[in-house]
Amino acid sequence: MTDPTLPPARSTAAVDRETLPVELVDATGNTVGSCPVAEAHRAPGRPHRAFSVLIFDPAGRTLLQQRATGKTRFPARWSNTCCGHPAPGVPVAEAAGIRLFEEMGLRVPLTEVGVYSYRAGDPRTGFVEDEWDHVLVGLFDGARPDPDPDEVAGYRWIRPDELRDLLRADPDGFSPWLAGVLEIAAAAPPIRA
């Protein structure tokens, strides 16, 4: 029997994620329309809803992924456990759980802990992030990550204080939203099993 609160099994069908719809938002996060992902990220960028997930283990380390080189925005950079965009009308936590399984092969209950609003241009690809980014956290359940190689080039566990040091020393090695997402997650109450 399957748990209806968990995302469905990984799909084997190829999806052009750039054509999927994303919710456009105003300066306070209210939905004002929709457009394809690619259009929202084409310069000058359009403010839209997104989510970022950070998974922590019982020792307090967080799981990072290195974005695949084929990503259209900030490829090959280290980032949070997973991120994406909920389709219009889809609850953020539901969309984030599905994406966590698609990217990292993990099924972990998620809790939203805040929002990080940011704007960042990718100098390498010319695309723009202008996101109302819902931050979700979860506690690692011990299952080994099984990343999709089309999405993830690598992964590693790291202590938040060590990650902050690396972000200061080499900001271009990381996604531009990671530092803000980490601080939102760190300010939240501790995750309990």
PDB file of C-alpha atoms in Angstrom:
ATOM      1  CA  MET A   1       0.000   0.000   0.000  1.00  0.00           C
ATOM      2  CA  THR A   2       1.319   3.462  -0.816  1.00  0.00           C
ATOM      3  CA  ASP A   3       1.195   6.501   1.423  1.00  0.00           C
ATOM      4  CA  PRO A   4      -1.015   9.129  -0.301  1.00  0.00           C
ATOM      5  CA  THR A   5       0.931  11.937   1.390  1.00  0.00           C
ATOM      6  CA  LEU A   6       4.131  10.982  -0.441  1.00  0.00           C
ATOM      7  CA  PRO A   7       4.965  11.864  -4.061  1.00  0.00           C
ATOM      8  CA  PRO A   8       4.313   9.313  -6.810  1.00  0.00           C
ATOM      9  CA  ALA A   9       7.035   7.087  -8.231  1.00  0.00           C
ATOM     10  CA  ARG A  10       9.658   8.714 -10.468  1.00  0.00           C
ATOM     11  CA  SER A  11       8.441   9.232 -14.003  1.00  0.00           C
ATOM     12  CA  THR A  12      10.548   7.841 -16.820  1.00  0.00           C
ATOM     13  CA  ALA A  13       9.009  10.191 -19.400  1.00  0.00           C
ATOM     14  CA  ALA A  14      11.245  13.071 -20.496  1.00  0.00           C
ATOM     15  CA  VAL A  15       9.737  16.482 -19.719  1.00  0.00           C
ATOM     16  CA  ASP A  16      10.950  19.810 -21.049  1.00  0.00           C
ATOM     17  CA  ARG A  17      10.755  21.663 -17.739  1.00  0.00           C
ATOM     18  CA  GLU A  18      11.237  25.003 -19.513  1.00  0.00           C
ATOM     19  CA  THR A  19       7.776  24.688 -21.095  1.00  0.00           C
ATOM     20  CA  LEU A  20       5.917  23.996 -17.838  1.00  0.00           C
ATOM     21  CA  PRO A  21       3.770  26.788 -16.374  1.00  0.00           C
ATOM     22  CA  VAL A  22       4.930  28.852 -13.408  1.00  0.00           C
ATOM     23  CA  GLU A  23       2.921  31.266 -11.234  1.00  0.00           C
ATOM     24  CA  LEU A  24       3.757  34.923 -11.665  1.00  0.00           C
ATOM     25  CA  VAL A  25       3.590  36.948  -8.432  1.00  0.00           C
ATOM     26  CA  ASP A  26       3.501  40.551  -7.269  1.00  0.00           C
ATOM     27  CA  ALA A  27       5.866  42.100  -4.699  1.00  0.00           C
ATOM     28  CA  THR A  28       3.938  40.486  -1.818  1.00  0.00           C
ATOM     29  CA  GLY A  29       3.709  36.989  -3.305  1.00  0.00           C
ATOM     30  CA  ASN A  30       0.136  37.164  -4.608  1.00  0.00           C
ATOM     31  CA  THR A  31      -0.502  35.239  -7.822  1.00  0.00           C
ATOM     32  CA  VAL A  32      -1.053  37.572 -10.779  1.00  0.00           C
ATOM     33  CA  GLY A  33      -0.873  35.157 -13.719  1.00  0.00           C
ATOM     34  CA  SER A  34       1.253  32.448 -15.265  1.00  0.00           C
ATOM     35  CA  CYS A  35       3.687  31.810 -18.098  1.00  0.00           C
ATOM     36  CA  PRO A  36       6.161  29.099 -19.172  1.00  0.00           C
ATOM     37  CA  VAL A  37       9.276  28.674 -17.002  1.00  0.00           C
ATOM     38  CA  ALA A  38      11.551  29.801 -19.860  1.00  0.00           C
ATOM     39  CA  GLU A  39       9.612  33.046 -20.318  1.00  0.00           C
ATOM     40  CA  ALA A  40       9.765  33.850 -16.588  1.00  0.00           C
ATOM     41  CA  HIS A  41      13.566  33.502 -16.675  1.00  0.00           C
ATOM     42  CA  ARG A  42      14.256  35.324 -19.954  1.00  0.00           C
ATOM     43  CA  ALA A  43      15.810  38.760 -19.320  1.00  0.00           C
ATOM     44  CA  PRO A  44      14.702  41.002 -17.775  1.00  0.00           C
ATOM     45  CA  GLY A  45      12.915  38.231 -15.799  1.00  0.00           C
ATOM     46  CA  ARG A  46       9.423  38.074 -14.349  1.00  0.00           C
ATOM     47  CA  PRO A  47       8.711  37.652 -10.619  1.00  0.00           C
ATOM     48  CA  HIS A  48       7.429  34.126 -10.016  1.00  0.00           C
ATOM     49  CA  ARG A  49       6.823  31.525  -7.314  1.00  0.00           C
ATOM     50  CA  ALA A  50       9.532  28.976  -6.568  1.00  0.00           C
ATOM     51  CA  PHE A  51      10.641  26.695  -3.753  1.00  0.00           C
ATOM     52  CA  SER A  52      13.962  25.659  -2.259  1.00  0.00           C
ATOM     53  CA  VAL A  53      14.379  22.550  -0.099  1.00  0.00           C
ATOM     54  CA  LEU A  54      17.096  21.914   2.486  1.00  0.00           C
ATOM     55  CA  ILE A  55      17.315  18.443   3.997  1.00  0.00           C
ATOM     56  CA  PHE A  56      19.172  18.113   7.310  1.00  0.00           C
ATOM     57  CA  ASP A  57      20.502  14.976   8.996  1.00  0.00           C
ATOM     58  CA  PRO A  58      20.286  14.330  12.770  1.00  0.00           C
ATOM     59  CA  ALA A  59      23.847  15.726  13.177  1.00  0.00           C
ATOM     60  CA  GLY A  60      22.699  19.089  11.757  1.00  0.00           C
ATOM     61  CA  ARG A  61      24.428  18.780   8.384  1.00  0.00           C
ATOM     62  CA  THR A  62      22.580  19.803   5.242  1.00  0.00           C
ATOM     63  CA  LEU A  63      22.511  17.995   1.920  1.00  0.00           C
ATOM     64  CA  LEU A  64      23.753  20.025  -1.046  1.00  0.00           C
ATOM     65  CA  GLN A  65      23.537  19.137  -4.710  1.00  0.00           C
ATOM     66  CA  GLN A  66      25.794  20.269  -7.503  1.00  0.00           C
ATOM     67  CA  ARG A  67      23.542  21.379 -10.342  1.00  0.00           C
ATOM     68  CA  ALA A  68      24.018  19.437 -13.576  1.00  0.00           C
ATOM     69  CA  THR A  69      25.994  21.110 -16.357  1.00  0.00           C
ATOM     70  CA  GLY A  70      22.912  20.988 -18.608  1.00  0.00           C
ATOM     71  CA  LYS A  71      20.873  23.282 -16.332  1.00  0.00           C
ATOM     72  CA  THR A  72      19.791  26.518 -18.047  1.00  0.00           C
ATOM     73  CA  ARG A  73      20.426  28.656 -14.950  1.00  0.00           C
ATOM     74  CA  PHE A  74      23.573  28.536 -12.814  1.00  0.00           C
ATOM     75  CA  PRO A  75      24.801  25.149 -14.105  1.00  0.00           C
ATOM     76  CA  ALA A  76      27.508  23.225 -12.218  1.00  0.00           C
ATOM     77  CA  ARG A  77      27.110  25.361  -9.083  1.00  0.00           C
ATOM     78  CA  TRP A  78      26.500  23.895  -5.636  1.00  0.00           C
ATOM     79  CA  SER A  79      23.023  24.570  -4.299  1.00  0.00           C
ATOM     80  CA  ASN A  80      20.397  23.497  -1.787  1.00  0.00           C
ATOM     81  CA  THR A  81      19.060  19.924  -1.790  1.00  0.00           C
ATOM     82  CA  CYS A  82      16.560  20.706  -4.549  1.00  0.00           C
ATOM     83  CA  CYS A  83      14.522  23.544  -5.986  1.00  0.00           C
ATOM     84  CA  GLY A  84      11.827  24.159  -8.537  1.00  0.00           C
ATOM     85  CA  HIS A  85       8.536  25.846  -9.341  1.00  0.00           C
ATOM     86  CA  PRO A  86       5.057  24.728  -8.321  1.00  0.00           C
ATOM     87  CA  ALA A  87       2.576  24.610 -11.182  1.00  0.00           C
ATOM     88  CA  PRO A  88      -0.240  27.150 -10.848  1.00  0.00           C
ATOM     89  CA  GLY A  89      -2.652  26.023  -8.146  1.00  0.00           C
ATOM     90  CA  VAL A  90      -0.418  23.217  -6.802  1.00  0.00           C
ATOM     91  CA  PRO A  91       0.429  23.549  -3.087  1.00  0.00           C
ATOM     92  CA  VAL A  92       4.094  24.419  -2.602  1.00  0.00           C
ATOM     93  CA  ALA A  93       4.872  21.559  -0.180  1.00  0.00           C
ATOM     94  CA  GLU A  94       3.300  19.017  -2.547  1.00  0.00           C
ATOM     95  CA  ALA A  95       5.278  20.301  -5.537  1.00  0.00           C
ATOM     96  CA  ALA A  96       8.494  20.401  -3.478  1.00  0.00           C
ATOM     97  CA  GLY A  97       8.027  16.794  -2.310  1.00  0.00           C
ATOM     98  CA  ILE A  98       7.537  15.614  -5.879  1.00  0.00           C
ATOM     99  CA  ARG A  99      10.591  17.544  -7.093  1.00  0.00           C
ATOM    100  CA  LEU A 100      12.749  16.270  -4.211  1.00  0.00           C
ATOM    101  CA  PHE A 101      11.997  12.734  -5.332  1.00  0.00           C
ATOM    102  CA  GLU A 102      12.544  13.542  -9.028  1.00  0.00           C
ATOM    103  CA  GLU A 103      15.916  15.232  -8.445  1.00  0.00           C
ATOM    104  CA  MET A 104      17.352  13.380  -5.447  1.00  0.00           C
ATOM    105  CA  GLY A 105      15.307  10.175  -5.131  1.00  0.00           C
ATOM    106  CA  LEU A 106      14.296  11.121  -1.573  1.00  0.00           C
ATOM    107  CA  ARG A 107      10.874  11.024   0.054  1.00  0.00           C
ATOM    108  CA  VAL A 108      11.015  13.200   3.162  1.00  0.00           C
ATOM    109  CA  PRO A 109       8.178  15.100   4.895  1.00  0.00           C
ATOM    110  CA  LEU A 110       8.721  18.832   4.338  1.00  0.00           C
ATOM    111  CA  THR A 111       7.821  21.900   6.397  1.00  0.00           C
ATOM    112  CA  GLU A 112       7.714  25.414   4.987  1.00  0.00           C
ATOM    113  CA  VAL A 113       9.717  27.806   7.198  1.00  0.00           C
ATOM    114  CA  GLY A 114       9.685  31.098   5.300  1.00  0.00           C
ATOM    115  CA  VAL A 115      10.129  32.928   2.026  1.00  0.00           C
ATOM    116  CA  TYR A 116      13.263  34.355   0.467  1.00  0.00           C
ATOM    117  CA  SER A 117      12.662  36.914  -2.272  1.00  0.00           C
ATOM    118  CA  TYR A 118      15.636  37.547  -4.554  1.00  0.00           C
ATOM    119  CA  ARG A 119      16.724  38.521  -8.038  1.00  0.00           C
ATOM    120  CA  ALA A 120      19.901  37.252  -9.724  1.00  0.00           C
ATOM    121  CA  GLY A 121      21.190  37.207 -13.289  1.00  0.00           C
ATOM    122  CA  ASP A 122      23.277  34.331 -14.569  1.00  0.00           C
ATOM    123  CA  PRO A 123      26.256  35.933 -16.361  1.00  0.00           C
ATOM    124  CA  ARG A 124      27.049  32.669 -18.141  1.00  0.00           C
ATOM    125  CA  THR A 125      23.619  31.948 -19.661  1.00  0.00           C
ATOM    126  CA  GLY A 126      21.931  35.366 -19.572  1.00  0.00           C
ATOM    127  CA  PHE A 127      18.865  34.016 -17.765  1.00  0.00           C
ATOM    128  CA  VAL A 128      17.394  35.785 -14.736  1.00  0.00           C
ATOM    129  CA  GLU A 129      15.998  34.494 -11.457  1.00  0.00           C
ATOM    130  CA  ASP A 130      13.331  36.791  -9.937  1.00  0.00           C
ATOM    131  CA  GLU A 131      11.760  34.560  -7.355  1.00  0.00           C
ATOM    132  CA  TRP A 132       9.360  34.513  -4.428  1.00  0.00           C
ATOM    133  CA  ASP A 133      11.138  31.454  -3.024  1.00  0.00           C
ATOM    134  CA  HIS A 134       9.329  29.324  -0.425  1.00  0.00           C
ATOM    135  CA  VAL A 135      11.907  27.633   1.831  1.00  0.00           C
ATOM    136  CA  LEU A 136      11.114  24.107   3.016  1.00  0.00           C
ATOM    137  CA  VAL A 137      13.100  21.872   5.326  1.00  0.00           C
ATOM    138  CA  GLY A 138      13.037  18.176   6.121  1.00  0.00           C
ATOM    139  CA  LEU A 139      14.825  15.646   8.288  1.00  0.00           C
ATOM    140  CA  PHE A 140      16.842  12.979   6.483  1.00  0.00           C
ATOM    141  CA  ASP A 141      15.363   9.508   6.971  1.00  0.00           C
ATOM    142  CA  GLY A 142      18.523   7.519   6.241  1.00  0.00           C
ATOM    143  CA  ALA A 143      17.712   6.551   2.637  1.00  0.00           C
ATOM    144  CA  ARG A 144      20.664   6.999   0.317  1.00  0.00           C
ATOM    145  CA  PRO A 145      20.131   9.812  -2.220  1.00  0.00           C
ATOM    146  CA  ASP A 146      19.590   8.564  -5.761  1.00  0.00           C
ATOM    147  CA  PRO A 147      20.059  11.713  -7.887  1.00  0.00           C
ATOM    148  CA  ASP A 148      18.865  12.078 -11.460  1.00  0.00           C
ATOM    149  CA  PRO A 149      22.083  12.686 -13.466  1.00  0.00           C
ATOM    150  CA  ASP A 150      20.221  15.026 -15.840  1.00  0.00           C
ATOM    151  CA  GLU A 151      19.531  17.289 -12.833  1.00  0.00           C
ATOM    152  CA  VAL A 152      22.360  16.648 -10.376  1.00  0.00           C
ATOM    153  CA  ALA A 153      26.116  16.317 -10.990  1.00  0.00           C
ATOM    154  CA  GLY A 154      26.970  15.425  -7.386  1.00  0.00           C
ATOM    155  CA  TYR A 155      25.955  15.786  -3.760  1.00  0.00           C
ATOM    156  CA  ARG A 156      27.549  16.217  -0.360  1.00  0.00           C
ATOM    157  CA  TRP A 157      26.684  16.702   3.297  1.00  0.00           C
ATOM    158  CA  ILE A 158      28.029  19.821   5.009  1.00  0.00           C
ATOM    159  CA  ARG A 159      27.685  21.635   8.329  1.00  0.00           C
ATOM    160  CA  PRO A 160      25.948  25.037   7.970  1.00  0.00           C
ATOM    161  CA  ASP A 161      28.875  26.924   9.557  1.00  0.00           C
ATOM    162  CA  GLU A 162      31.317  25.358   7.078  1.00  0.00           C
ATOM    163  CA  LEU A 163      28.921  26.185   4.231  1.00  0.00           C
ATOM    164  CA  ARG A 164      28.749  29.838   5.326  1.00  0.00           C
ATOM    165  CA  ASP A 165      32.565  30.009   5.220  1.00  0.00           C
ATOM    166  CA  LEU A 166      32.615  28.536   1.696  1.00  0.00           C
ATOM    167  CA  LEU A 167      29.884  30.917   0.527  1.00  0.00           C
ATOM    168  CA  ARG A 168      32.000  33.876   1.685  1.00  0.00           C
ATOM    169  CA  ALA A 169      35.208  32.497   0.159  1.00  0.00           C
ATOM    170  CA  ASP A 170      33.771  31.428  -3.221  1.00  0.00           C
ATOM    171  CA  PRO A 171      30.288  32.884  -3.850  1.00  0.00           C
ATOM    172  CA  ASP A 172      30.467  32.078  -7.571  1.00  0.00           C
ATOM    173  CA  GLY A 173      30.771  28.372  -6.781  1.00  0.00           C
ATOM    174  CA  PHE A 174      27.231  28.379  -5.369  1.00  0.00           C
ATOM    175  CA  SER A 175      23.746  29.307  -6.522  1.00  0.00           C
ATOM    176  CA  PRO A 176      22.995  32.946  -5.662  1.00  0.00           C
ATOM    177  CA  TRP A 177      19.939  32.005  -3.594  1.00  0.00           C
ATOM    178  CA  LEU A 178      21.683  29.462  -1.351  1.00  0.00           C
ATOM    179  CA  ALA A 179      22.952  31.893   1.308  1.00  0.00           C
ATOM    180  CA  GLY A 180      19.507  33.459   1.794  1.00  0.00           C
ATOM    181  CA  VAL A 181      17.749  30.097   1.821  1.00  0.00           C
ATOM    182  CA  LEU A 182      20.225  28.781   4.407  1.00  0.00           C
ATOM    183  CA  GLU A 183      19.568  31.744   6.716  1.00  0.00           C
ATOM    184  CA  ILE A 184      15.776  31.327   6.473  1.00  0.00           C
ATOM    185  CA  ALA A 185      16.171  27.635   7.347  1.00  0.00           C
ATOM    186  CA  ALA A 186      18.631  28.353  10.182  1.00  0.00           C
ATOM    187  CA  ALA A 187      16.218  30.837  11.790  1.00  0.00           C
ATOM    188  CA  ALA A 188      13.442  28.212  11.904  1.00  0.00           C
ATOM    189  CA  PRO A 189      12.778  25.997  14.933  1.00  0.00           C
ATOM    190  CA  PRO A 190      14.777  22.739  14.919  1.00  0.00           C
ATOM    191  CA  ILE A 191      13.321  19.868  12.914  1.00  0.00           C
ATOM    192  CA  ARG A 192      12.028  16.975  14.987  1.00  0.00           C
ATOM    193  CA  ALA A 193      11.600  13.382  13.848  1.00  0.00           C
TER     194      ALA A 193
END
